[in-house]
Coordinates of C-alpha atoms in Angstrom, one line a residue:
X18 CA -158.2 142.2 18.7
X19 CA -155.1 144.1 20.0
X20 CA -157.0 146.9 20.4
X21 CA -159.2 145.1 22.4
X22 CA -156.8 143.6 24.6
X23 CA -154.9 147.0 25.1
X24 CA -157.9 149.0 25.5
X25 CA -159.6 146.8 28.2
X26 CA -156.1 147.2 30.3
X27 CA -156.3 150.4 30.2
X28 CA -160.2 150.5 31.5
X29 CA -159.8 148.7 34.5
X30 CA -156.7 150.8 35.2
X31 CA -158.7 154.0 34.7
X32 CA -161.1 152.4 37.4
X33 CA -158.9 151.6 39.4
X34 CA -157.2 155.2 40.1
X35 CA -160.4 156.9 40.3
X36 CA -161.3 154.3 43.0
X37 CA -157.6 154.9 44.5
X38 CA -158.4 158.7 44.8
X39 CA -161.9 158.0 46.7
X40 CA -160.4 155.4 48.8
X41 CA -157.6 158.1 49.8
X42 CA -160.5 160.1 51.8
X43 CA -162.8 157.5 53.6
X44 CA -164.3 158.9 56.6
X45 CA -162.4 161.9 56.2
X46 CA -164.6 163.8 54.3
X47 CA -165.5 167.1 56.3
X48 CA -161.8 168.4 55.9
X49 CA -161.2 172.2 55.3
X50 CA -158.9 173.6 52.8
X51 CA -155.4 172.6 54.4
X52 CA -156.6 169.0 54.7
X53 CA -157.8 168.9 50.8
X54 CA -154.8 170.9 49.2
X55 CA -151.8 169.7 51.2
X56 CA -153.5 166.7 52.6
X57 CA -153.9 168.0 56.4
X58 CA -149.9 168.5 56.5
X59 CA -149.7 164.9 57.3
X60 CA -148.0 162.7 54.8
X61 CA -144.9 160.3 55.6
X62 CA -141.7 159.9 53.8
X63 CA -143.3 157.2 51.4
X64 CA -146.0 158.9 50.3
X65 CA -144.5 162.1 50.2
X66 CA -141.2 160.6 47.9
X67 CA -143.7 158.8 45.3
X68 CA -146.0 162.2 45.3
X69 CA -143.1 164.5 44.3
X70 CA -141.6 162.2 42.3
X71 CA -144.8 161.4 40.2
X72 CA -145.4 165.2 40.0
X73 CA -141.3 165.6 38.4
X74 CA -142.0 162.2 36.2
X75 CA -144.6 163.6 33.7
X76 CA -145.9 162.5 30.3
X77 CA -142.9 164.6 28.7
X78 CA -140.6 161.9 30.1
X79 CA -142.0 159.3 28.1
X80 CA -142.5 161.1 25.6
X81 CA -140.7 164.4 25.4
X82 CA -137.4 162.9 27.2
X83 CA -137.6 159.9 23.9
X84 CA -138.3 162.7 21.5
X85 CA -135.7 164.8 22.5
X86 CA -133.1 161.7 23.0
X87 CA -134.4 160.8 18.9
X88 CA -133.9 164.9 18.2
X89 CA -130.8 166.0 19.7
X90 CA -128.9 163.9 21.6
X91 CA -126.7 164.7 25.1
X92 CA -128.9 167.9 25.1
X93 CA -131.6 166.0 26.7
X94 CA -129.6 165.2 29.6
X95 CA -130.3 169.1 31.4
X96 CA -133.8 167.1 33.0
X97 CA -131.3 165.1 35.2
X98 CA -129.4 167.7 35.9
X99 CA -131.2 170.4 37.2
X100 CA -133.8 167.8 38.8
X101 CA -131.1 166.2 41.0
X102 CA -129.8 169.9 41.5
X103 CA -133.3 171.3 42.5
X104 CA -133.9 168.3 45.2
X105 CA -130.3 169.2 46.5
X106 CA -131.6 173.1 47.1
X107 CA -134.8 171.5 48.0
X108 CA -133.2 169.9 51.1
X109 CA -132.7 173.4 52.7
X110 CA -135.7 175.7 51.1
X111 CA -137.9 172.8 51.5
X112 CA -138.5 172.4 55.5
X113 CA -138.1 176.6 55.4
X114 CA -140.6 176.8 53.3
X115 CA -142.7 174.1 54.8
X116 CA -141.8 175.6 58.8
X117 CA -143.4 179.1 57.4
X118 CA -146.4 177.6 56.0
X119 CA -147.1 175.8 59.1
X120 CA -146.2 178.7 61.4
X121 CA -148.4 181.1 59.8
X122 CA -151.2 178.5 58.4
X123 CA -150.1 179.1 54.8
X124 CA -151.4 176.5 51.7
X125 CA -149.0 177.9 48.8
X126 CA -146.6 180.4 47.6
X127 CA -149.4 183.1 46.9
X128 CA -150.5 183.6 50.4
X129 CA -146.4 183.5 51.1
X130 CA -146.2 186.4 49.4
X131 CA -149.1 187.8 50.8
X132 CA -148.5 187.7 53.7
X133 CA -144.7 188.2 53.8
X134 CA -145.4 191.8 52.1
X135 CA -148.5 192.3 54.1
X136 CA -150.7 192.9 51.3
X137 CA -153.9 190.3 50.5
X138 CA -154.2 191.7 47.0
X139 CA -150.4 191.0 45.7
X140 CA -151.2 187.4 46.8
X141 CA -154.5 187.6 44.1
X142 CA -152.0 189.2 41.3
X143 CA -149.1 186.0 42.1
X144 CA -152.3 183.4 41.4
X145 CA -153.1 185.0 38.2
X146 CA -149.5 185.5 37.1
X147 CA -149.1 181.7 38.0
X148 CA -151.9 180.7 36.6
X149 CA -151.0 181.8 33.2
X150 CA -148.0 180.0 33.6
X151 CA -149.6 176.5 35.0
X152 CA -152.3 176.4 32.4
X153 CA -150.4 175.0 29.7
X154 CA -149.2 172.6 31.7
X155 CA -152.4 171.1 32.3
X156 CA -153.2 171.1 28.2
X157 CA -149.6 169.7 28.0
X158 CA -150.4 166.8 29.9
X159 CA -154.0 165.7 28.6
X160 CA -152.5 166.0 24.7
X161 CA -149.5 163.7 26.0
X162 CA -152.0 161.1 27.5
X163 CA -154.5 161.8 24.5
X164 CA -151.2 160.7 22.3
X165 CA -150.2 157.6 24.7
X166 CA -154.1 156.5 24.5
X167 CA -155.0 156.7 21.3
X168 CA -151.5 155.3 20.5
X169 CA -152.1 152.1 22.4
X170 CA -155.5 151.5 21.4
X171 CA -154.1 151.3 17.8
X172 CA -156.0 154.1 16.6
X173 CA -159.4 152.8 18.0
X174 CA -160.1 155.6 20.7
X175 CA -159.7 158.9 18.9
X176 CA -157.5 161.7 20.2
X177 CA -160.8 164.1 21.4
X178 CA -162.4 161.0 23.4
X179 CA -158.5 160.6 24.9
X180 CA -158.4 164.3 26.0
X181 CA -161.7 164.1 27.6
X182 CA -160.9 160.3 29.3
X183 CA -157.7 162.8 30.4
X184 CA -159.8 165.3 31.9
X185 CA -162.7 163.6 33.8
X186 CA -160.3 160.7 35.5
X187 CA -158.1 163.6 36.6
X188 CA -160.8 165.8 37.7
X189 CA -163.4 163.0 39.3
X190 CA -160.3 162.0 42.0
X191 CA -158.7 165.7 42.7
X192 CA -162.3 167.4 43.4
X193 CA -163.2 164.7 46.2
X194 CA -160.0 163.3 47.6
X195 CA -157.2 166.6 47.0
X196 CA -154.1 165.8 47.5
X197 CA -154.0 162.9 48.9
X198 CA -155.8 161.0 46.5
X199 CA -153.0 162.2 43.8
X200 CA -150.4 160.7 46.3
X201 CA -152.5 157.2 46.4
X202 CA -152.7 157.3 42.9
X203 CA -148.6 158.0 42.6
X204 CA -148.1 155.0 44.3
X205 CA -149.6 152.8 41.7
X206 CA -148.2 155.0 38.5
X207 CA -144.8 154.5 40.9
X208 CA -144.8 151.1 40.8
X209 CA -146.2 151.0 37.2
X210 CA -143.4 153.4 35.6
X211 CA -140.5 151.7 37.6
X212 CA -142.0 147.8 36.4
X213 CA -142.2 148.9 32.6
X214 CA -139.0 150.9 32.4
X215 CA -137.4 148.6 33.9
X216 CA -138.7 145.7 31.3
X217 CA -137.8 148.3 28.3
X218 CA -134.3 148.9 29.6
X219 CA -133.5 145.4 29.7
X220 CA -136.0 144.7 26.3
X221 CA -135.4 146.9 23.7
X222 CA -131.7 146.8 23.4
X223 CA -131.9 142.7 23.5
X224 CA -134.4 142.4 21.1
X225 CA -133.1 144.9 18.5
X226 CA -129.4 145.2 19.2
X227 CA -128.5 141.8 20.7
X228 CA -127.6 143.7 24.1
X229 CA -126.2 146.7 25.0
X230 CA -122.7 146.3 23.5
X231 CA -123.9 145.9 19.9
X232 CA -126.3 148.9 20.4
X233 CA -123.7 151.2 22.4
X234 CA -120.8 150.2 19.2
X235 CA -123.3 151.3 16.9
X236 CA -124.3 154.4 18.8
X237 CA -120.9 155.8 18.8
X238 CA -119.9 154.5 15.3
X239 CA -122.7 156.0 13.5
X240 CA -124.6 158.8 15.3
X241 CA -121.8 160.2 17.1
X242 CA -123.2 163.8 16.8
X243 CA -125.8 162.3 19.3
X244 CA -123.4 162.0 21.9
X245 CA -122.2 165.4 22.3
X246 CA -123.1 169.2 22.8
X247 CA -124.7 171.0 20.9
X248 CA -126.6 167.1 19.7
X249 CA -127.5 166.6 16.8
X250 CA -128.5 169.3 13.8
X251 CA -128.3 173.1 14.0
X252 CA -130.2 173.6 18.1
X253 CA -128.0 176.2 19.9
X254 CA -128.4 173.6 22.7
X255 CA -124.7 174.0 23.7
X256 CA -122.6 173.8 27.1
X257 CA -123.3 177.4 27.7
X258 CA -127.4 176.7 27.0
X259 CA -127.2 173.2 29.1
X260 CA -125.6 174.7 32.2
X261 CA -127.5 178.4 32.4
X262 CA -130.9 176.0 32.1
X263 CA -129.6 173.6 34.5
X264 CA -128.8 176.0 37.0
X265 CA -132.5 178.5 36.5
X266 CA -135.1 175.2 36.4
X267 CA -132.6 173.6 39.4
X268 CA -133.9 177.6 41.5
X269 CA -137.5 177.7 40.1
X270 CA -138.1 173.8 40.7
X271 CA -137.8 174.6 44.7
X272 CA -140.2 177.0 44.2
X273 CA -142.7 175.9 41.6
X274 CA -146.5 175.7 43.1
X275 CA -146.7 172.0 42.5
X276 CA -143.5 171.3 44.1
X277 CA -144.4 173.3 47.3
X278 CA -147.6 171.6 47.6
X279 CA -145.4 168.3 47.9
X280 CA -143.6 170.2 51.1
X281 CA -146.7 171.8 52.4
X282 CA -148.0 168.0 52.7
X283 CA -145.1 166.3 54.5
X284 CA -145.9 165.7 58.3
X285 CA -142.3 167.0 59.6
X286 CA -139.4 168.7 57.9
X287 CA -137.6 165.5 58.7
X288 CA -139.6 164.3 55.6
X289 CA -138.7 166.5 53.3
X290 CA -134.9 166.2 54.3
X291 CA -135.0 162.4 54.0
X292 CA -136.8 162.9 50.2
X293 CA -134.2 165.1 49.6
X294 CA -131.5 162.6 49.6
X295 CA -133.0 159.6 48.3
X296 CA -135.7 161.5 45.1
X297 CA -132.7 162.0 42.8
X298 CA -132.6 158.1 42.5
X299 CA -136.0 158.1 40.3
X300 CA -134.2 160.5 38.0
X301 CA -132.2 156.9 37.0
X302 CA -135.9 156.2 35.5
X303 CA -135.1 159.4 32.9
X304 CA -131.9 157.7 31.1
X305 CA -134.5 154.8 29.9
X306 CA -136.6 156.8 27.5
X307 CA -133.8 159.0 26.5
X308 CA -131.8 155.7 25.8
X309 CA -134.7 154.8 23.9
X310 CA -135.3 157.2 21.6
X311 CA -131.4 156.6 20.5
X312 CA -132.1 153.2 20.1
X313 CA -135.4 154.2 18.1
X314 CA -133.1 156.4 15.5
X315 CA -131.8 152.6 14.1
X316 CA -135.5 151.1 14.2
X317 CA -137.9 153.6 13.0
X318 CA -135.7 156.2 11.5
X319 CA -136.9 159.4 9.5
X320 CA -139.3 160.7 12.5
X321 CA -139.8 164.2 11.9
X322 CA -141.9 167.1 13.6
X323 CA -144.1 165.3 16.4
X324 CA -143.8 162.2 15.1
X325 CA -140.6 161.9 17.0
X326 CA -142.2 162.1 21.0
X327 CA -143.7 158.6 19.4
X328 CA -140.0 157.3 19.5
X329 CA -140.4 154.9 22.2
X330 CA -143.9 153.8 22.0
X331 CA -143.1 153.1 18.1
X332 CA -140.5 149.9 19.7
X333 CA -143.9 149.3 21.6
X334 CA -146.6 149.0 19.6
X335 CA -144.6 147.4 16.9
X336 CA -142.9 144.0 18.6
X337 CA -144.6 144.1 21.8
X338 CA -148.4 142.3 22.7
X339 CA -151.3 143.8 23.0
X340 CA -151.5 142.9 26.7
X341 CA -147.8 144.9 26.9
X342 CA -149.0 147.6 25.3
X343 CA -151.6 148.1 27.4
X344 CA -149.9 148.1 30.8
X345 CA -147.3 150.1 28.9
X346 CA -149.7 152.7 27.7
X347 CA -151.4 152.9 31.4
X348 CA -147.7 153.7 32.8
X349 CA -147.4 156.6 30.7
X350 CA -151.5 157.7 31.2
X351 CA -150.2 157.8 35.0
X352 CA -147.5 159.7 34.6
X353 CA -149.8 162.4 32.9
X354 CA -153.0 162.3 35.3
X355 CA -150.8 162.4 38.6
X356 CA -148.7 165.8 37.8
X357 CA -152.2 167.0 36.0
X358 CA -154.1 166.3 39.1
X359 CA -151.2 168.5 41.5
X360 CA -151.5 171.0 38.7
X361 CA -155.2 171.7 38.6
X362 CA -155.0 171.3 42.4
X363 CA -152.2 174.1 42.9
X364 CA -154.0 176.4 40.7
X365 CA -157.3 176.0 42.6
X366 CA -156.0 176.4 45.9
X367 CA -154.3 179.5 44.7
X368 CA -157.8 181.3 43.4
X369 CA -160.0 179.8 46.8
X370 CA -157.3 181.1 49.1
X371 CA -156.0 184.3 47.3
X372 CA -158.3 185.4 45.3
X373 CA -162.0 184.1 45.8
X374 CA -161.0 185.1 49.2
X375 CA -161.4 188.5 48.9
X376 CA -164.8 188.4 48.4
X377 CA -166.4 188.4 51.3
X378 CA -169.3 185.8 50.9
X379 CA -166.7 183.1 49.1
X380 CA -164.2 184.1 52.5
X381 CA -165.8 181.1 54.7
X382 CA -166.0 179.0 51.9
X383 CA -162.7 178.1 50.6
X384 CA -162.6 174.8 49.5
X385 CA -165.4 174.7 48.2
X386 CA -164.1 177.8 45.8
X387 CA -161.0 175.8 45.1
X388 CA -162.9 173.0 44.0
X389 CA -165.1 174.9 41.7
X390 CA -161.6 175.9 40.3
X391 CA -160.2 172.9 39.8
X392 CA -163.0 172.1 37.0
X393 CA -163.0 175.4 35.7
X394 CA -159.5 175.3 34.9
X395 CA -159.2 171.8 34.0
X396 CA -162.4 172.4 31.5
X397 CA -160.6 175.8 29.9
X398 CA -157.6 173.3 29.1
X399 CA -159.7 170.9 27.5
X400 CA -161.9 173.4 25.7
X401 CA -158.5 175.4 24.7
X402 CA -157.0 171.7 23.5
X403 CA -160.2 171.4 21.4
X404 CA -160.5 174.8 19.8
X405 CA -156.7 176.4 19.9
X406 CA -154.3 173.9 21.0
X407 CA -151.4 176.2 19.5
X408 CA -152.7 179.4 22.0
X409 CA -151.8 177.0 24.9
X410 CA -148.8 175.8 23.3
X411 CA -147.1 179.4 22.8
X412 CA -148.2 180.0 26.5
X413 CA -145.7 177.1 27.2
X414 CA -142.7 178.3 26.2
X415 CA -142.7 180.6 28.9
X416 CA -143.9 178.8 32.0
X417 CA -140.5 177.5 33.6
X418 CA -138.9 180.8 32.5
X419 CA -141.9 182.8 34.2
X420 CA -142.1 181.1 36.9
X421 CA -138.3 181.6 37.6
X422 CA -139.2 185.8 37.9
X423 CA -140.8 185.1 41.2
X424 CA -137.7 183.9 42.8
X425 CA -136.3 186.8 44.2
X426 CA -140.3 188.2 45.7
X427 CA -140.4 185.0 46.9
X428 CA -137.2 183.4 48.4
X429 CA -135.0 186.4 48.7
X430 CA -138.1 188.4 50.1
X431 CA -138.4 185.6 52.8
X432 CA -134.6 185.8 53.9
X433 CA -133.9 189.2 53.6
X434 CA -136.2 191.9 55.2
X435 CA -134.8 194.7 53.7
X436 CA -136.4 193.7 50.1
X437 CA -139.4 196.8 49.3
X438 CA -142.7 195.4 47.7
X439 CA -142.3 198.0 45.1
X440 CA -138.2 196.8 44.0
X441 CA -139.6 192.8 44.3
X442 CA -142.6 194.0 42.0
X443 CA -140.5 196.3 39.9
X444 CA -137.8 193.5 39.2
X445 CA -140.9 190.8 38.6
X446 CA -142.0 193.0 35.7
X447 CA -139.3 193.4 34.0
X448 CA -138.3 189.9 34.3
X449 CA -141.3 188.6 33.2
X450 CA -141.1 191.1 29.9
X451 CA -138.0 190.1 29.5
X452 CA -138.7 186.2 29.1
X453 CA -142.1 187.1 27.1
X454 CA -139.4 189.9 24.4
X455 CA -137.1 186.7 23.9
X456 CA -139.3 183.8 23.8
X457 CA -142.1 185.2 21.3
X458 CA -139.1 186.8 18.8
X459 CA -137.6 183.5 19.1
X460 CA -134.5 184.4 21.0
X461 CA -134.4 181.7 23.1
X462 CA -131.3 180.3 23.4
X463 CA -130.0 184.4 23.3
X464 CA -126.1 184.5 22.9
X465 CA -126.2 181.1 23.5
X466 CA -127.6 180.7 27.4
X467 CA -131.1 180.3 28.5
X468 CA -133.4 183.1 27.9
X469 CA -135.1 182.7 31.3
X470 CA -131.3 182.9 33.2
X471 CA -130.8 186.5 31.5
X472 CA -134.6 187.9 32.5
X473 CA -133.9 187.0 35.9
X474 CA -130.6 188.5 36.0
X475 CA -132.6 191.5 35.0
X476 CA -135.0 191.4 37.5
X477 CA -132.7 190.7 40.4
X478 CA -130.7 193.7 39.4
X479 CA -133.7 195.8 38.8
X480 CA -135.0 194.9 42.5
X481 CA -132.3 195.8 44.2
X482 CA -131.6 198.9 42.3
X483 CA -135.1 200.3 43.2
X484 CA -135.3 198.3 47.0
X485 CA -131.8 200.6 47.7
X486 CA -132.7 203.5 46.1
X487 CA -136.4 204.0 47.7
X488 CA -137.2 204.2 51.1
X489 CA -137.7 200.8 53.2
X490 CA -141.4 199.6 53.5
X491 CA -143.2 200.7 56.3
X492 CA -143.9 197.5 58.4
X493 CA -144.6 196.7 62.0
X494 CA -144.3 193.4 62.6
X495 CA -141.0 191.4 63.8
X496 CA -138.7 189.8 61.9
X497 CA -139.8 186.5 63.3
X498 CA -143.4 187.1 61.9
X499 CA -142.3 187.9 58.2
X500 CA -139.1 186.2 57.6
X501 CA -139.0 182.3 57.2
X502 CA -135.5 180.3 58.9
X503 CA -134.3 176.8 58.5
X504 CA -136.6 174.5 61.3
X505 CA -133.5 172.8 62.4
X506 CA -133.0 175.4 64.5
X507 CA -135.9 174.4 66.6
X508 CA -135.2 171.0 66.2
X509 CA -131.1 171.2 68.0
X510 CA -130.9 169.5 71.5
X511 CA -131.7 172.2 73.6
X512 CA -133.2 174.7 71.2
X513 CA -136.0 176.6 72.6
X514 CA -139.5 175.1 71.8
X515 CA -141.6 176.7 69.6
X516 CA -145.2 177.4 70.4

């Protein structure tokens, strides 16, 4: 019967943000690439705020974030760091970012680089690089829903029937409706993930503890190790680790595809700059399921291996009703179809534009290239989650730390002229073998800081060492036409207008 009951929740939710996704799109069908992947540059501060937000508030944080609380402790407390840190850089790079894409009629950080260094082909070469490193993300977030569904239904829908519900609800919205559907759709996980954190917060401690002061004595009394650096147990997760990873995710989060998409799709820069200021509020939603998963360490001790990202939907399933579960269950399902959708969405956009593009018979047809895309890739993720989840997994480890090498070709290449394609290349792959030498021997933390901080380190050094020491790129164009600038400029009383 509580299967039942759960199960059926979660149906009509599924419904629901499929229908969401199509109803994003009515009558505006006939839309090119821009309107599709950054949703025509037209989105207000709402729906731009519960967009990037839902793309930052994944599956990990309910289950990761509570697995990680169960695990180690304070440790866990880097997500809220360099989140609130990223959306403070994200108030300047943001509308510069967004003011170059405009300018130049840009749709994501491949054809930046393209056409900041001139070259169509290094922009193909970005979007398989990136790719590599978005993949896994995808897999990520349909085992994390397959985990949340089959958890909810108490065992009744299988894990492989969870991965595929994962895959076509994702899919069936982002092929039609783009990005705006996924911002639609983030509306309703919004209001879904606030509701039921909220409920928890207030819940679990009350029920279990007797309130907050009973659970809090406890806390300190008996898992004390919890409470401070390095956590708990022998992780090398110490200040020197928390702050290194705080400060490189804090960089690459301004520039991570998914996140730009979010800029590329706010109307004005105004947007972003509001966004900026108020997003680090929902990263008040993160302390709940790391609270939790303390709190789980006196209910359902002795988690071990995987078992532990269960944490919080173990106080769930176990004094909750069916009817709770359910809405519960669809909160977290959300949270892993809306930055899914983004994902599979950035990584399309990135093959139409970049590299399908050179083709010449797939040139005029774009989106419909980046469409075919986003079911390729979303299909290899399911296929890989089938047949060798752990290929996929491995792949992981590196994303955030690969993704930070293309910091200085992309964001010191934008404000600094004088960067060569070959030093920004040169320094890009050597990062990038740096991260992969650490990460696969497992030295990651090495000498106690974040493996990814030291590659890029290495590549920044190694780009300027061969940028200074060979001759400048030969390059015609003005200033104005490859570097990007802060739109505030334009926006001053009395500032010129801009064509």
């Amino acid at each position: 019967m509580n299967a039942t009951v759960a199960t059926s929740i979660f149906a009509v939710f599924m419904v629901a943000t499929v229908a969401l996704g199509l109803v994003a799109v009515r009558g505006g069908r006939g839309g090119g690439l821009a309107e599709w992947s950054v949703g025509g540059r037209s989105l207000g501060s709402v729906f731009i705020w519960v967009l990037m937000a839902g793309e930052g508030y994944t599956s990990f944080s309910y289950l990761g974030a509570a697995g990680w609380g169960y695990n180690y402790g304070a440790p866990v407390l880097y997500v809220v760091a360099y989140m609130s840190c990223g959306y403070a850089l994200g108030y300047v790079v943001g509308p510069m970012l967004w003011a170059y894409a405009r300018k130049h009629g840009l749709v994501g950080i491949t054809d930046m680089i393209a056409h900041r260094y001139g070259r169509p082909w290094l922009g193909a070469v970005v979007a398989v690089l990136a790719t590599v490193f978005l993949l896994p993300y995808i897999q990520l977030q349909i085992t994390g829903m397959g985990v949340v569904v089959s958890t909810i239904s108490y065992g009744a829908i299988s894990l492989n029937w969870a991965y595929f519900v994962a895959f076509a609800v994702t899919t069936g919205f982002v092929v039609v409706s783009g990005l705006k559907g996924s911002a639609w759709v983030s509306v309703l996980k919004d209001a879904l993930v606030i509701g039921t954190l909220a409920f928890l917060a207030c819940y679990v401690p009350l029920h279990y503890f007797d309130g907050y002061g009973p659970f809090l004595d406890r806390l300190v009394t008996e898992k004390s190790d919890w409470l401070t650096f390095p956590g708990h147990g022998d992780s090398g997760l110490g200040q020197a680790w928390y702050v290194t990873t705080s400060l490189l995710n804090s960089l690459t989060v301004v520039i991570f595809p998914t996140t730009v998409a979010g800029y590329l799709g706010a109307r004005n820069a105004e947007v972003l700059r509001k966004n900026a200021v108020w997003l680090p509020a929902y990263n008040l939603l993160l302390f709940v399921p790391m609270f939790l998963g303390l709190a789980a360490l006196f209910v359902v001790p002795h988690l071990t291996g995987a078992e532990s990202n269960l944490a919080l939907f173990k106080l769930v399933t176990d004094s909750l009703p069916a009817w709770a579960v359910g809405i519960i269950g669809v909160a977290a399902a959300l949270s892993s179809i809306v930055p899914m959708a983004i994902f599979m969405l950035v990584i399309g956009t990135m093959w139409g534009r970049s590299v399908l593009s050179l083709v010449p018979r797939w040139r005029e047809r774009q989106k419909g290239a980046s469409q075919v895309v986003v079911v390729v890739a979303g299909a290899l993720a399911l296929l890989l989650t089938y047949t060798a989840p752990n290929t996929l997994v491995r792949l992981s480890l590196i994303s955030y730390e690969g993704m930070a090498q293309l910091l200085p070709m992309l964001l010191l290449g934008l404000v600094w002229r004088r960067l060569t394609l070959l030093g920004a290349g040169s320094g890009l792959v050597v990062g990038v073998a740096v991260v992969c030498a650490f990460v696969f021997s497992d030295h990651d933390p090495v000498w106690g800081v974040n493996a990814g901080i030291v590659a890029l380190a290495a590549n920044l050094v190694v780009a300027l060492a061969v940028t200074y020491a060979g001759r400048p790129d030969r390059d015609p164009r003005a200033d104005a036409e490859v570097l990007a600038h802060d739109p505030i400029d334009d926006e001053c009383p009395g500032a010129e207008a801009v064509g």
